[in-house]
Amino acid sequence: MKTEFKSSFLRAIKKIRDEQIKSDIADVIENVEKATGIRNITNIKKLKGFKDCYRIRIANYRIGLKIVNNIVFFVDIDHRKNIYKHFP
């Protein structure tokens, strides 16, 4: 699938200090780019009440995604206790 990164996502990655989490994020991005559809993306879950919003779980972090017209927008990543305060 085609991917695009929002500036908020790129800023949030810079704040993460754990190298293992950063490595896992790179694996998720690679997985999403290779996927042919939503069902081929591992650990993805649709957010209730929102049409195009999804999340991917990485340990205690969550990646906030929007999927529009087969384009995956990486919107934000944050700790699980904070992500839902500002995403979606």
GROMACS .gro file of C-alpha atoms in nm:
model
   88
    1MET     CA    1   0.000   0.000   0.000
    2LYS     CA    2   0.111   0.356  -0.056
    3THR     CA    3   0.221   0.536   0.261
    4GLU     CA    4   0.248   0.899   0.365
    5PHE     CA    5   0.384   1.043   0.688
    6LYS     CA    6   0.237   1.343   0.866
    7SER     CA    7   0.478   1.584   1.034
    8SER     CA    8   0.328   1.499   1.374
    9PHE     CA    9   0.430   1.134   1.325
   10LEU     CA   10   0.787   1.227   1.231
   11ARG     CA   11   0.819   1.461   1.531
   12ALA     CA   12   0.687   1.194   1.766
   13ILE     CA   13   0.940   0.937   1.643
   14LYS     CA   14   1.224   1.174   1.729
   15LYS     CA   15   1.101   1.186   2.090
   16ILE     CA   16   1.118   0.807   2.135
   17ARG     CA   17   1.449   0.702   2.291
   18ASP     CA   18   1.404   0.325   2.299
   19GLU     CA   19   1.593   0.176   2.003
   20GLN     CA   20   1.390  -0.147   2.014
   21ILE     CA   21   1.066   0.049   1.968
   22LYS     CA   22   1.221   0.242   1.678
   23SER     CA   23   1.324  -0.086   1.518
   24ASP     CA   24   0.970  -0.221   1.561
   25ILE     CA   25   0.830   0.097   1.403
   26ALA     CA   26   1.054   0.045   1.100
   27ASP     CA   27   0.928  -0.315   1.073
   28VAL     CA   28   0.565  -0.197   1.088
   29ILE     CA   29   0.625   0.062   0.816
   30GLU     CA   30   0.785  -0.203   0.596
   31ASN     CA   31   0.494  -0.440   0.664
   32VAL     CA   32   0.239  -0.172   0.567
   33GLU     CA   33   0.424  -0.085   0.246
   34LYS     CA   34   0.434  -0.452   0.141
   35ALA     CA   35   0.068  -0.516   0.227
   36THR     CA   36  -0.184  -0.537  -0.055
   37GLY     CA   37  -0.481  -0.453   0.166
   38ILE     CA   38  -0.587  -0.374   0.521
   39ARG     CA   39  -0.625  -0.742   0.605
   40ASN     CA   40  -0.257  -0.805   0.528
   41ILE     CA   41  -0.136  -0.557   0.792
   42THR     CA   42  -0.051  -0.728   1.121
   43ASN     CA   43  -0.177  -0.596   1.458
   44ILE     CA   44  -0.409  -0.339   1.298
   45LYS     CA   45  -0.740  -0.258   1.465
   46LYS     CA   46  -1.016  -0.022   1.355
   47LEU     CA   47  -1.111   0.250   1.602
   48LYS     CA   48  -1.478   0.246   1.692
   49GLY     CA   49  -1.677   0.552   1.594
   50PHE     CA   50  -1.434   0.671   1.327
   51LYS     CA   51  -1.466   0.587   0.959
   52ASP     CA   52  -1.104   0.569   0.841
   53CYS     CA   53  -0.902   0.555   1.166
   54TYR     CA   54  -0.694   0.257   1.276
   55ARG     CA   55  -0.422   0.179   1.528
   56ILE     CA   56  -0.128  -0.056   1.539
   57ARG     CA   57   0.004  -0.176   1.874
   58ILE     CA   58   0.379  -0.183   1.945
   59ALA     CA   59   0.446  -0.278   2.309
   60ASN     CA   60   0.314   0.020   2.511
   61TYR     CA   61   0.299   0.248   2.207
   62ARG     CA   62   0.024   0.296   1.950
   63ILE     CA   63   0.056   0.418   1.592
   64GLY     CA   64  -0.244   0.619   1.475
   65LEU     CA   65  -0.331   0.561   1.108
   66LYS     CA   66  -0.583   0.691   0.860
   67ILE     CA   67  -0.653   0.491   0.545
   68VAL     CA   68  -0.811   0.687   0.261
   69ASN     CA   69  -0.835   0.562  -0.099
   70ASN     CA   70  -0.580   0.285  -0.036
   71ILE     CA   71  -0.324   0.536   0.100
   72VAL     CA   72  -0.205   0.484   0.457
   73PHE     CA   73  -0.138   0.807   0.646
   74PHE     CA   74   0.084   0.764   0.952
   75VAL     CA   75  -0.065   1.039   1.169
   76ASP     CA   76   0.086   0.996   1.516
   77ILE     CA   77   0.263   0.764   1.757
   78ASP     CA   78   0.254   0.795   2.133
   79HIS     CA   79   0.237   0.598   2.456
   80ARG     CA   80  -0.089   0.409   2.494
   81LYS     CA   81  -0.209   0.633   2.779
   82ASN     CA   82  -0.167   0.950   2.569
   83ILE     CA   83  -0.244   0.862   2.205
   84TYR     CA   84  -0.622   0.874   2.231
   85LYS     CA   85  -0.618   1.223   2.385
   86HIS     CA   86  -0.518   1.376   2.051
   87PHE     CA   87  -0.581   1.106   1.789
   88PRO     CA   88  -0.803   1.098   1.588
   0.00000   0.00000   0.00000
